[in-house]
């Protein structure tokens, strides 16, 4: 407060909101309500969703002994450990093998984005809080220590030195993006948790919001965490992630490479009990709440070894003239991979197209879902399965897929003499689906906007490469106001969404509509979802609490505007 006293009179000149850490903002807001100084509504509006986000990242266990090697800028909150890696390609390759890595660079640029996506966190020796590394990592919700000048990064020797220690590529270390510390070795961490005050504030937020907040999660442990954070359902369970697990991949590969339907069904029969267990776990964890399970989505070659690697191996074996024992198998595999290869796989044989070509795959998935649900119902567990069809562009695609699902469900009900209620709906992620939403709604119990693909296809920019290649530059140069993969593009994607909601509900007034693309956890995008009248947003479990607050802000702003 700035004030003056003139001839015995007090003049207030100006006031400004005090800067508070995230913890303080929550505590002050809650205390002031308890002291009857402000209303709950005011308290909710005094905390930014971004501040809640800060409180919800992994942190170093305070009891852990740590040896700090260097301190840089606390550029993006949360702590992470992983093996040091010095270039983005290698970070990506190691992460694909399931290893946790931290990307270490002198500074990053858009070429590093794919490595940042793959890494647990980022360390740079140069650059400030608004450097590329800091801004991009914050956007991704990944820990980042930036501008740690005492860290000597040697990209040629692939090592860094700090605090008299040398960390070579492949050696583990820890970063704490909340303090800026670079720490030796692997340190014990605590998962994020919600304090009593924050819980209270979020409960108040819940009383103001209209939008429900659901979570995207593939495993029972995601579901448990999501529930703890207040999720009201699972908006997206990506079933293919379960296919990628080590012990399953060989079966999945055999299934893909099967010579005919009979052989494929043999492999699918092995996958059925595994998927049934997966679904049982997630449905049980979310008892009483809806769980949207999506049928297989990515192109099949994603489950096979890379074409380039196979080519190298086969060529090497041929050149050396001593084909190894497995040579013939490799050649066959190469032929199969070449056969499945597509120039544009994101626009290729994926999503519902797979199920229309190979119905036995989705038969297996539908059976696994319904059998899991029936099994739980027999144990008196309240299950609410919803089956989602990806990449639908026409009514006929959805209608035919739905036919398979409904047929399988009836078979299971007959076999088990038990029925469960289930819904069948679709992602709206192809522009044509949004534009023909009225037709598609004839066969859909629900819509869920897949705004990752919808943004990609509406803009005609690759969700995999564009950010690294030119999109962030576009934002820097103000060609675009925001990164459309982070915040929904109101004018384009938003209009398609509005159209789809209106047309869909006209045909089917009971149609439930949500969003499960990454935008579901973004504050400004949540405000748009409120305006469009969506029923829920679905985001990663860690973003659920901030989304609850953002949904309350969005509602309160709307009520204010409509007054
Ligand atoms: C999407 O496209 O927005 C979506 C949620 O699906 P995925 O990211 O798995 O393609
Ligand atoms: Mg998608």
Coordinates of C-alpha atoms and ligand atoms in Angstrom, one line a residue:
X1 CA 0.0 0.0 0.0
X2 CA 1.3 3.5 -0.8
X3 CA -0.2 6.2 1.3
X4 CA 0.4 9.7 2.5
X5 CA -0.8 11.8 5.4
X6 CA -1.4 15.5 4.7
X7 CA -2.6 17.9 7.3
X8 CA -3.9 15.0 9.4
X9 CA -5.7 13.3 6.6
X10 CA -4.8 9.8 5.3
X11 CA -4.7 9.4 1.5
X12 CA -4.4 5.9 0.0
X13 CA -2.4 6.4 -3.2
X14 CA -2.2 2.9 -4.6
X15 CA -2.4 -0.8 -3.7
X16 CA -1.1 -3.8 -5.5
X17 CA -1.6 -7.5 -4.8
X18 CA 1.3 -8.9 -2.7
X19 CA 3.5 -11.4 -4.4
X20 CA 2.9 -14.8 -2.8
X21 CA 4.5 -18.2 -3.3
X22 CA 2.0 -20.9 -4.3
X23 CA 1.8 -22.3 -0.8
X24 CA 1.3 -18.8 0.7
X25 CA -1.4 -17.9 -1.8
X26 CA -3.4 -20.9 -0.8
X27 CA -2.8 -20.5 2.9
X28 CA -3.6 -16.8 3.0
X29 CA -6.8 -17.2 0.9
X30 CA -8.1 -20.0 3.2
X31 CA -7.1 -18.1 6.4
X32 CA -8.9 -15.0 5.3
X33 CA -12.1 -17.0 4.8
X34 CA -11.7 -18.5 8.2
X35 CA -11.2 -15.0 9.6
X36 CA -14.3 -13.9 7.7
X37 CA -12.4 -11.3 5.8
X38 CA -13.3 -12.6 2.3
X39 CA -15.9 -14.9 0.9
X40 CA -15.1 -18.4 -0.4
X41 CA -15.7 -17.2 -4.0
X42 CA -13.1 -14.5 -3.5
X43 CA -10.7 -17.0 -2.0
X44 CA -11.1 -19.3 -5.0
X45 CA -10.5 -16.4 -7.4
X46 CA -7.3 -15.3 -5.5
X47 CA -5.4 -18.5 -6.3
X48 CA -4.3 -19.1 -9.9
X49 CA -4.6 -22.6 -11.3
X50 CA -0.9 -22.4 -12.2
X51 CA 0.0 -22.0 -8.5
X52 CA -1.9 -25.2 -7.7
X53 CA 0.1 -26.9 -10.4
X54 CA 3.3 -25.9 -8.7
X55 CA 2.3 -27.6 -5.5
X56 CA 1.6 -30.8 -7.3
X57 CA 4.9 -31.9 -8.6
X58 CA 7.2 -34.6 -7.3
X59 CA 9.7 -33.3 -4.8
X60 CA 12.8 -34.6 -3.1
X61 CA 12.2 -36.4 0.1
X62 CA 13.3 -33.9 2.8
X63 CA 14.8 -36.8 4.7
X64 CA 17.0 -37.8 1.8
X65 CA 20.7 -37.0 2.1
X66 CA 21.7 -34.9 -0.9
X67 CA 24.9 -33.8 -2.3
X68 CA 24.4 -30.6 -4.3
X69 CA 26.8 -30.3 -7.2
X70 CA 25.6 -27.0 -8.6
X71 CA 22.7 -24.6 -8.4
X72 CA 21.0 -23.0 -11.4
X73 CA 17.7 -21.3 -12.0
X74 CA 14.6 -23.0 -10.7
X75 CA 13.0 -22.8 -14.2
X76 CA 10.2 -25.4 -14.0
X77 CA 8.9 -27.0 -10.8
X78 CA 9.3 -30.6 -9.7
X79 CA 12.2 -33.0 -9.2
X80 CA 13.4 -35.7 -11.5
X81 CA 16.2 -38.2 -11.8
X82 CA 17.5 -40.0 -14.8
X83 CA 20.6 -40.9 -16.8
X84 CA 22.6 -38.0 -18.2
X85 CA 22.1 -37.8 -22.0
X86 CA 23.7 -35.1 -24.2
X87 CA 21.6 -35.0 -27.3
X88 CA 18.0 -35.2 -28.1
X89 CA 18.1 -38.1 -30.5
X90 CA 19.8 -40.3 -27.9
X91 CA 17.4 -39.1 -25.2
X92 CA 14.5 -40.2 -27.4
X93 CA 16.1 -43.6 -28.2
X94 CA 16.9 -44.4 -24.6
X95 CA 13.4 -43.3 -23.4
X96 CA 11.9 -45.6 -26.0
X97 CA 13.7 -48.4 -24.4
X98 CA 12.1 -47.5 -21.1
X99 CA 15.0 -45.7 -19.5
X100 CA 14.6 -42.5 -17.5
X101 CA 16.9 -39.8 -18.9
X102 CA 17.7 -36.2 -18.2
X103 CA 18.7 -34.1 -21.2
X104 CA 21.8 -32.0 -20.6
X105 CA 22.5 -29.2 -23.0
X106 CA 24.4 -25.9 -22.9
X107 CA 21.2 -24.4 -24.1
X108 CA 18.3 -25.9 -26.0
X109 CA 16.6 -24.9 -29.2
X110 CA 13.6 -26.2 -31.2
X111 CA 15.7 -29.1 -32.5
X112 CA 15.8 -30.5 -29.0
X113 CA 12.1 -30.6 -28.3
X114 CA 11.7 -34.3 -29.2
X115 CA 14.5 -35.1 -26.6
X116 CA 12.8 -32.9 -24.0
X117 CA 9.5 -34.7 -24.6
X118 CA 11.3 -38.0 -24.0
X119 CA 13.3 -36.8 -21.0
X120 CA 12.2 -36.7 -17.3
X121 CA 13.7 -33.2 -17.0
X122 CA 16.2 -30.8 -18.6
X123 CA 19.4 -29.2 -17.4
X124 CA 21.1 -26.3 -19.2
X125 CA 24.2 -24.4 -18.3
X126 CA 23.2 -21.3 -20.1
X127 CA 20.0 -19.2 -20.4
X128 CA 17.5 -17.6 -18.2
X129 CA 14.0 -18.2 -16.9
X130 CA 12.6 -17.3 -20.3
X131 CA 15.1 -19.4 -22.3
X132 CA 13.8 -22.0 -24.6
X133 CA 14.5 -24.8 -22.2
X134 CA 12.7 -23.1 -19.4
X135 CA 9.6 -22.1 -21.4
X136 CA 9.2 -25.4 -23.2
X137 CA 9.8 -27.5 -20.0
X138 CA 7.2 -25.5 -18.1
X139 CA 4.8 -26.0 -20.9
X140 CA 5.4 -29.7 -20.8
X141 CA 5.1 -29.8 -17.0
X142 CA 8.7 -31.2 -16.7
X143 CA 11.3 -30.1 -14.2
X144 CA 14.0 -27.9 -15.5
X145 CA 17.1 -26.3 -14.1
X146 CA 18.3 -23.7 -16.5
X147 CA 21.4 -21.5 -16.6
X148 CA 23.5 -23.6 -14.1
X149 CA 26.7 -21.7 -15.1
X150 CA 29.0 -23.7 -12.9
X151 CA 28.1 -26.9 -14.8
X152 CA 30.7 -27.5 -17.5
X153 CA 29.0 -29.3 -20.3
X154 CA 31.3 -31.1 -22.7
X155 CA 29.2 -32.3 -25.7
X156 CA 32.2 -34.0 -27.4
X157 CA 33.2 -36.1 -24.4
X158 CA 29.6 -36.5 -23.5
X159 CA 29.9 -35.6 -19.9
X160 CA 29.5 -32.7 -17.5
X161 CA 31.5 -31.6 -14.5
X162 CA 30.0 -29.8 -11.5
X163 CA 31.1 -29.5 -7.9
X164 CA 34.3 -31.3 -8.7
X165 CA 32.4 -34.4 -10.0
X166 CA 32.3 -35.8 -13.5
X167 CA 29.0 -37.2 -14.7
X168 CA 29.4 -39.2 -17.9
X169 CA 26.6 -40.1 -20.3
X170 CA 24.5 -42.9 -18.9
X171 CA 25.2 -42.0 -15.2
X172 CA 22.2 -41.1 -13.1
X173 CA 21.8 -37.7 -11.4
X174 CA 18.9 -35.6 -10.0
X175 CA 17.6 -32.2 -10.7
X176 CA 15.2 -30.1 -8.6
X177 CA 13.4 -27.6 -10.7
X178 CA 11.8 -26.0 -7.7
X179 CA 15.2 -25.0 -6.1
X180 CA 17.5 -25.1 -9.1
X181 CA 19.7 -27.8 -7.5
X182 CA 21.7 -30.3 -9.5
X183 CA 22.3 -33.3 -7.2
X184 CA 24.6 -36.3 -7.4
X185 CA 23.1 -39.7 -7.9
X186 CA 19.5 -40.9 -7.6
X187 CA 17.6 -39.3 -4.7
X188 CA 14.4 -40.5 -2.9
X189 CA 11.4 -38.6 -4.0
X190 CA 7.9 -37.9 -2.7
X191 CA 5.0 -37.8 -5.0
X192 CA 3.0 -34.7 -5.0
X193 CA 0.2 -34.4 -2.4
X194 CA -2.5 -32.0 -1.5
X195 CA -2.3 -30.0 1.8
X196 CA -5.4 -29.6 4.0
X197 CA -5.7 -26.0 3.0
X198 CA -5.4 -26.8 -0.7
X199 CA -8.0 -29.5 -0.3
X200 CA -10.4 -27.1 1.4
X201 CA -9.9 -24.4 -1.3
X202 CA -10.4 -27.0 -4.1
X203 CA -13.6 -28.2 -2.4
X204 CA -14.9 -24.6 -2.5
X205 CA -13.8 -24.5 -6.1
X206 CA -15.9 -27.6 -6.8
X207 CA -19.0 -25.9 -5.4
X208 CA -18.7 -23.2 -8.0
X209 CA -17.8 -25.2 -11.1
X210 CA -20.2 -26.7 -13.6
X211 CA -17.6 -28.7 -15.7
X212 CA -16.6 -32.1 -14.3
X213 CA -12.9 -32.9 -14.2
X214 CA -11.9 -36.4 -15.4
X215 CA -8.5 -37.8 -15.9
X216 CA -6.6 -39.6 -18.7
X217 CA -4.9 -42.8 -17.3
X218 CA -4.0 -46.2 -18.6
X219 CA -3.3 -48.2 -15.5
X220 CA -5.0 -48.8 -12.2
X221 CA -2.3 -46.8 -10.4
X222 CA -3.1 -43.8 -12.6
X223 CA -6.8 -44.2 -11.7
X224 CA -6.0 -44.4 -8.0
X225 CA -4.0 -41.2 -8.1
X226 CA -6.6 -39.5 -10.3
X227 CA -9.3 -40.3 -7.8
X228 CA -7.1 -38.9 -4.9
X229 CA -6.8 -35.7 -6.9
X230 CA -10.5 -35.5 -7.3
X231 CA -11.1 -36.9 -10.8
X232 CA -14.7 -37.8 -11.5
X233 CA -14.0 -40.4 -14.2
X234 CA -11.4 -41.7 -16.6
X235 CA -11.8 -39.8 -19.9
X236 CA -9.2 -41.7 -21.8
X237 CA -7.6 -45.1 -21.2
X238 CA -5.2 -45.7 -24.2
X239 CA -5.3 -49.5 -24.5
X240 CA -2.4 -49.7 -26.8
X241 CA 0.0 -48.7 -24.0
X242 CA -0.8 -52.1 -22.5
X243 CA 0.3 -53.7 -25.7
X244 CA 3.7 -52.1 -25.5
X245 CA 4.6 -53.9 -22.2
X246 CA 7.7 -56.1 -22.6
X247 CA 6.1 -59.5 -22.1
X248 CA 3.2 -58.7 -24.4
X249 CA 5.1 -57.2 -27.3
X250 CA 6.2 -60.5 -28.8
X251 CA 2.6 -61.7 -28.8
X252 CA 1.4 -58.4 -30.3
X253 CA 4.1 -58.7 -33.0
X254 CA 3.0 -62.2 -33.8
X255 CA -0.5 -61.1 -34.0
X256 CA 0.4 -58.3 -36.4
X257 CA 2.5 -60.6 -38.6
X258 CA 0.0 -63.4 -38.7
X259 CA -0.5 -64.9 -42.1
X260 CA -4.2 -65.1 -41.8
X261 CA -7.2 -64.4 -39.6
X262 CA -7.0 -67.8 -37.9
X263 CA -3.4 -67.3 -36.9
X264 CA -4.2 -63.8 -35.7
X265 CA -7.0 -65.0 -33.6
X266 CA -4.7 -67.5 -31.9
X267 CA -2.4 -64.7 -30.7
X268 CA -5.4 -62.5 -29.8
X269 CA -6.7 -65.3 -27.6
X270 CA -3.4 -65.0 -25.6
X271 CA -3.9 -61.3 -25.2
X272 CA -7.5 -61.5 -24.1
X273 CA -6.9 -62.5 -20.5
X274 CA -4.1 -59.9 -20.1
X275 CA -6.4 -57.1 -21.4
X276 CA -9.2 -58.4 -19.2
X277 CA -7.0 -58.1 -16.2
X278 CA -6.0 -54.5 -17.2
X279 CA -9.6 -53.4 -17.6
X280 CA -10.6 -55.1 -14.4
X281 CA -8.0 -53.2 -12.5
X282 CA -8.9 -49.8 -13.9
X283 CA -12.7 -50.4 -13.6
X284 CA -12.3 -51.6 -10.0
X285 CA -10.2 -48.6 -9.1
X286 CA -12.8 -46.2 -10.5
X287 CA -15.8 -48.1 -9.0
X288 CA -18.9 -45.9 -9.1
X289 CA -17.4 -43.6 -11.8
X290 CA -17.3 -43.7 -15.6
X291 CA -14.2 -45.2 -17.3
X292 CA -13.8 -44.5 -21.0
X293 CA -11.7 -47.2 -22.6
X294 CA -10.5 -46.5 -26.1
X295 CA -10.0 -49.2 -28.7
X296 CA -6.6 -49.6 -30.3
X297 CA -5.5 -46.4 -32.1
X298 CA -1.9 -46.2 -33.4
X299 CA -0.7 -47.7 -36.7
X300 CA 0.4 -51.3 -36.3
X301 CA 4.0 -50.8 -37.4
X302 CA 4.5 -48.8 -34.1
X303 CA 4.6 -52.2 -32.4
X304 CA 7.3 -53.6 -34.7
X305 CA 11.0 -52.9 -34.8
X306 CA 12.1 -49.9 -36.8
X307 CA 12.5 -50.2 -40.5
X308 CA 15.9 -48.5 -40.6
X309 CA 17.3 -50.8 -37.9
X310 CA 16.1 -53.9 -39.6
X311 CA 17.5 -52.7 -42.9
X312 CA 20.9 -52.1 -41.3
X313 CA 20.9 -55.6 -39.7
X314 CA 19.8 -57.5 -42.8
X315 CA 22.3 -55.6 -45.0
X316 CA 25.1 -56.1 -42.6
X317 CA 24.4 -59.8 -42.4
X318 CA 24.3 -60.0 -46.2
X319 CA 27.5 -58.1 -46.7
X320 CA 29.4 -60.1 -44.1
X321 CA 28.3 -63.2 -46.1
X322 CA 27.7 -65.1 -42.9
X323 CA 24.0 -64.8 -42.3
X324 CA 23.3 -65.5 -38.7
X325 CA 20.8 -68.2 -37.7
X326 CA 18.0 -65.7 -37.3
X327 CA 18.7 -64.2 -40.7
X328 CA 15.7 -65.7 -42.4
X329 CA 13.4 -64.5 -39.6
X330 CA 14.9 -61.0 -39.9
X331 CA 14.3 -60.9 -43.6
X332 CA 10.7 -62.0 -43.1
X333 CA 10.2 -59.4 -40.5
X334 CA 11.8 -56.7 -42.7
X335 CA 9.4 -57.6 -45.5
X336 CA 6.4 -57.3 -43.1
X337 CA 7.6 -54.0 -41.7
X338 CA 8.1 -52.7 -45.3
X339 CA 4.7 -53.9 -46.2
X340 CA 3.1 -52.0 -43.3
X341 CA 5.3 -48.9 -43.9
X342 CA 3.3 -45.7 -44.7
X343 CA 4.6 -42.3 -45.8
X344 CA 2.1 -40.6 -43.5
X345 CA 1.2 -43.1 -40.8
X346 CA -0.8 -40.5 -38.7
X347 CA -3.1 -40.3 -41.7
X348 CA -2.9 -44.0 -42.4
X349 CA -4.1 -47.3 -41.2
X350 CA -4.9 -46.5 -37.6
X351 CA -7.8 -45.8 -35.3
X352 CA -11.2 -47.3 -36.3
X353 CA -9.7 -48.2 -39.7
X354 CA -7.8 -51.0 -38.0
X355 CA -10.9 -52.5 -36.5
X356 CA -12.8 -52.3 -39.8
X357 CA -10.0 -54.2 -41.6
X358 CA -9.3 -56.6 -38.7
X359 CA -12.5 -56.8 -36.7
X360 CA -11.0 -59.7 -34.6
X361 CA -8.7 -57.2 -32.8
X362 CA -11.6 -55.0 -31.6
X363 CA -13.7 -58.1 -30.9
X364 CA -10.9 -59.2 -28.5
X365 CA -10.8 -55.7 -26.9
X366 CA -14.6 -55.4 -26.5
X367 CA -14.7 -58.9 -25.0
X368 CA -12.0 -58.1 -22.6
X369 CA -13.8 -54.9 -21.4
X370 CA -17.3 -56.5 -21.1
X371 CA -15.9 -59.7 -19.4
X372 CA -14.0 -57.6 -16.9
X373 CA -17.2 -55.5 -16.2
X374 CA -19.4 -58.6 -15.9
X375 CA -16.9 -60.2 -13.5
X376 CA -16.8 -57.2 -11.3
X377 CA -20.6 -56.8 -11.4
X378 CA -20.9 -60.3 -10.1
X379 CA -18.7 -59.2 -7.2
X380 CA -21.1 -56.3 -6.6
X381 CA -18.7 -53.7 -7.8
X382 CA -20.4 -50.7 -9.5
X383 CA -18.8 -50.5 -12.9
X384 CA -19.4 -47.9 -15.6
X385 CA -17.6 -48.9 -18.8
X386 CA -17.7 -46.7 -21.8
X387 CA -16.1 -47.9 -25.1
X388 CA -14.6 -45.2 -27.3
X389 CA -13.8 -45.5 -31.0
X390 CA -10.9 -43.5 -32.2
X391 CA -10.3 -41.5 -35.5
X392 CA -13.9 -41.8 -36.8
X393 CA -14.6 -39.6 -39.8
X394 CA -17.9 -41.0 -41.0
X395 CA -21.0 -42.3 -39.5
X396 CA -20.6 -45.6 -41.3
X397 CA -17.2 -46.2 -39.6
X398 CA -18.7 -45.8 -36.2
X399 CA -21.9 -47.7 -37.0
X400 CA -19.9 -50.8 -38.2
X401 CA -17.5 -50.7 -35.3
X402 CA -20.4 -50.3 -32.9
X403 CA -22.1 -53.3 -34.5
X404 CA -19.0 -55.5 -33.6
X405 CA -18.9 -54.1 -30.0
X406 CA -22.7 -54.7 -29.4
X407 CA -22.6 -58.2 -30.9
X408 CA -19.7 -59.2 -28.6
X409 CA -21.4 -57.6 -25.6
X410 CA -24.5 -59.7 -26.2
X411 CA -22.4 -62.8 -26.6
X412 CA -20.8 -62.2 -23.2
X413 CA -24.1 -61.4 -21.5
X414 CA -25.5 -64.7 -22.9
X415 CA -22.4 -66.7 -21.8
X416 CA -22.3 -65.3 -18.3
X417 CA -26.0 -64.7 -17.8
X418 CA -25.2 -61.3 -16.5
X419 CA -25.7 -57.9 -18.1
X420 CA -23.9 -54.6 -17.5
X421 CA -24.8 -51.2 -18.8
X422 CA -22.2 -49.8 -21.1
X423 CA -21.9 -46.9 -23.5
X424 CA -20.3 -46.6 -27.0
X425 CA -19.1 -43.3 -28.2
X426 CA -16.4 -41.7 -30.4
X427 CA -13.5 -39.4 -30.4
X428 CA -14.1 -36.2 -32.4
X429 CA -10.6 -35.7 -33.7
X430 CA -11.0 -35.7 -37.5
X431 CA -12.4 -32.4 -38.8
X432 CA -14.9 -34.4 -40.9
X433 CA -16.3 -35.9 -37.7
X434 CA -16.9 -32.4 -36.3
X435 CA -18.5 -31.3 -39.5
X436 CA -20.8 -34.3 -39.7
X437 CA -21.4 -34.4 -35.9
X438 CA -25.2 -34.6 -36.4
X439 CA -24.9 -37.8 -38.4
X440 CA -22.3 -39.3 -36.2
X441 CA -24.4 -38.6 -33.1
X442 CA -26.9 -41.0 -34.4
X443 CA -24.6 -43.9 -33.4
X444 CA -22.7 -42.3 -30.5
X445 CA -23.7 -42.2 -26.8
X446 CA -20.9 -39.7 -26.2
X447 CA -18.4 -37.5 -27.9
X448 CA -14.9 -36.8 -26.7
X449 CA -12.8 -34.2 -28.4
X450 CA -9.3 -35.5 -29.3
X451 CA -7.9 -32.1 -29.7
X452 CA -4.3 -33.3 -30.3
X453 CA -5.3 -34.8 -33.6
X454 CA -8.0 -32.3 -34.2
X455 CA -5.5 -29.5 -33.9
X456 CA -3.0 -31.4 -36.1
X457 CA -5.6 -32.0 -38.8
X458 CA -7.3 -28.6 -38.6
X459 CA -4.0 -26.7 -39.0
X460 CA -2.4 -29.3 -41.2
X461 CA 0.7 -29.3 -39.0
X462 CA 2.3 -32.4 -37.5
X463 CA 1.8 -32.8 -33.8
X464 CA 5.1 -34.7 -33.7
X465 CA 7.4 -32.4 -35.5
X466 CA 5.9 -28.9 -35.9
X467 CA 6.8 -27.6 -32.4
X468 CA 10.4 -28.5 -32.9
X469 CA 10.7 -27.3 -36.5
X470 CA 8.7 -24.0 -36.7
X471 CA 5.7 -23.7 -34.5
X472 CA 7.5 -22.3 -31.5
X473 CA 9.2 -19.8 -33.8
X474 CA 5.8 -18.9 -35.1
X475 CA 4.7 -18.0 -31.6
X476 CA 8.0 -16.1 -30.9
X477 CA 7.5 -14.1 -34.1
X478 CA 3.8 -13.7 -33.4
X479 CA 2.6 -15.4 -36.5
X480 CA 0.5 -17.3 -34.0
X481 CA -0.7 -15.9 -30.7
X482 CA -0.2 -19.2 -28.8
X483 CA 1.0 -22.7 -29.4
X484 CA -2.2 -24.4 -30.5
X485 CA -1.1 -27.7 -29.2
X486 CA -1.0 -26.2 -25.7
X487 CA -4.0 -23.8 -25.8
X488 CA -7.0 -24.4 -27.9
X489 CA -7.2 -22.3 -31.0
X490 CA -10.6 -20.6 -30.5
X491 CA -11.1 -19.3 -34.0
X492 CA -10.4 -22.6 -35.9
X493 CA -10.5 -25.7 -33.7
X494 CA -12.9 -24.0 -31.3
X495 CA -15.4 -23.3 -34.0
X496 CA -15.3 -26.9 -35.1
X497 CA -16.0 -27.9 -31.6
X498 CA -18.8 -25.5 -31.1
X499 CA -20.4 -26.8 -34.3
X500 CA -20.0 -30.4 -33.3
X501 CA -21.5 -29.8 -29.8
X502 CA -24.5 -28.0 -31.2
X503 CA -25.2 -30.4 -34.0
X504 CA -24.5 -33.5 -31.9
X505 CA -26.9 -32.4 -29.1
X506 CA -29.6 -31.4 -31.6
X507 CA -29.7 -35.0 -32.8
X508 CA -29.2 -36.6 -29.4
X509 CA -30.0 -34.2 -26.5
X510 CA -28.6 -36.6 -23.9
X511 CA -25.2 -36.7 -25.7
X512 CA -22.3 -36.4 -23.2
X513 CA -19.5 -34.3 -24.5
X514 CA -16.0 -34.0 -23.1
X515 CA -12.4 -33.4 -24.2
X516 CA -9.4 -35.7 -23.7
X517 CA -6.7 -34.0 -25.7
X518 CA -3.8 -32.3 -23.8
X519 CA -5.8 -29.1 -23.8
X520 CA -8.1 -30.6 -21.1
X521 CA -5.6 -29.4 -18.5
X522 CA -4.9 -26.0 -19.8
X523 CA -6.5 -23.0 -18.0
X524 CA -7.5 -21.0 -21.1
X525 CA -8.7 -24.1 -23.0
X526 CA -10.9 -25.0 -20.0
X527 CA -12.5 -21.6 -20.2
X528 CA -13.4 -22.3 -23.8
X529 CA -14.8 -25.7 -22.8
X530 CA -17.0 -24.0 -20.3
X531 CA -18.3 -21.6 -23.0
X532 CA -19.0 -24.4 -25.4
X533 CA -21.1 -26.2 -22.7
X534 CA -18.9 -29.3 -22.5
X535 CA -19.8 -31.7 -19.7
X536 CA -16.2 -32.5 -18.6
X537 CA -12.5 -32.0 -19.3
X538 CA -10.1 -34.9 -19.0
X539 CA -6.4 -34.3 -18.3
X540 CA -3.4 -36.1 -16.8
X541 CA -3.9 -36.9 -13.1
X542 CA -1.4 -34.3 -11.9
X543 CA -3.3 -31.6 -13.7
X544 CA -6.7 -32.5 -12.2
X545 CA -6.5 -30.2 -9.1
X546 CA -5.5 -27.2 -11.2
X547 CA -8.2 -28.0 -13.7
X548 CA -10.8 -28.1 -10.8
X549 CA -9.8 -24.6 -9.9
X550 CA -9.6 -23.4 -13.6
X551 CA -13.1 -24.8 -14.1
X552 CA -14.4 -22.8 -11.2
X553 CA -12.7 -19.6 -12.5
X554 CA -14.2 -20.3 -15.9
X555 CA -17.7 -20.7 -14.4
X556 CA -17.5 -17.6 -12.2
X557 CA -16.2 -15.5 -15.1
X558 CA -19.1 -16.7 -17.2
X559 CA -21.7 -16.0 -14.5
X560 CA -20.1 -12.5 -14.1
X561 CA -20.3 -11.9 -17.9
X562 CA -23.9 -13.1 -18.2
X563 CA -25.1 -10.8 -15.4
Ligands
LIG1 C1 -6.1 -36.7 -29.3 O1 -5.8 -36.9 -30.4 O2 -6.4 -35.6 -28.8 C2 -6.1 -37.8 -28.3 C3 -6.5 -37.7 -27.1 O3 -5.7 -39.0 -28.7 P1 -4.1 -39.4 -28.9 O4 -3.3 -38.3 -28.3 O5 -3.9 -40.7 -28.3 O6 -4.0 -39.4 -30.4
LIG2 MG1 -5.9 -38.9 -31.3

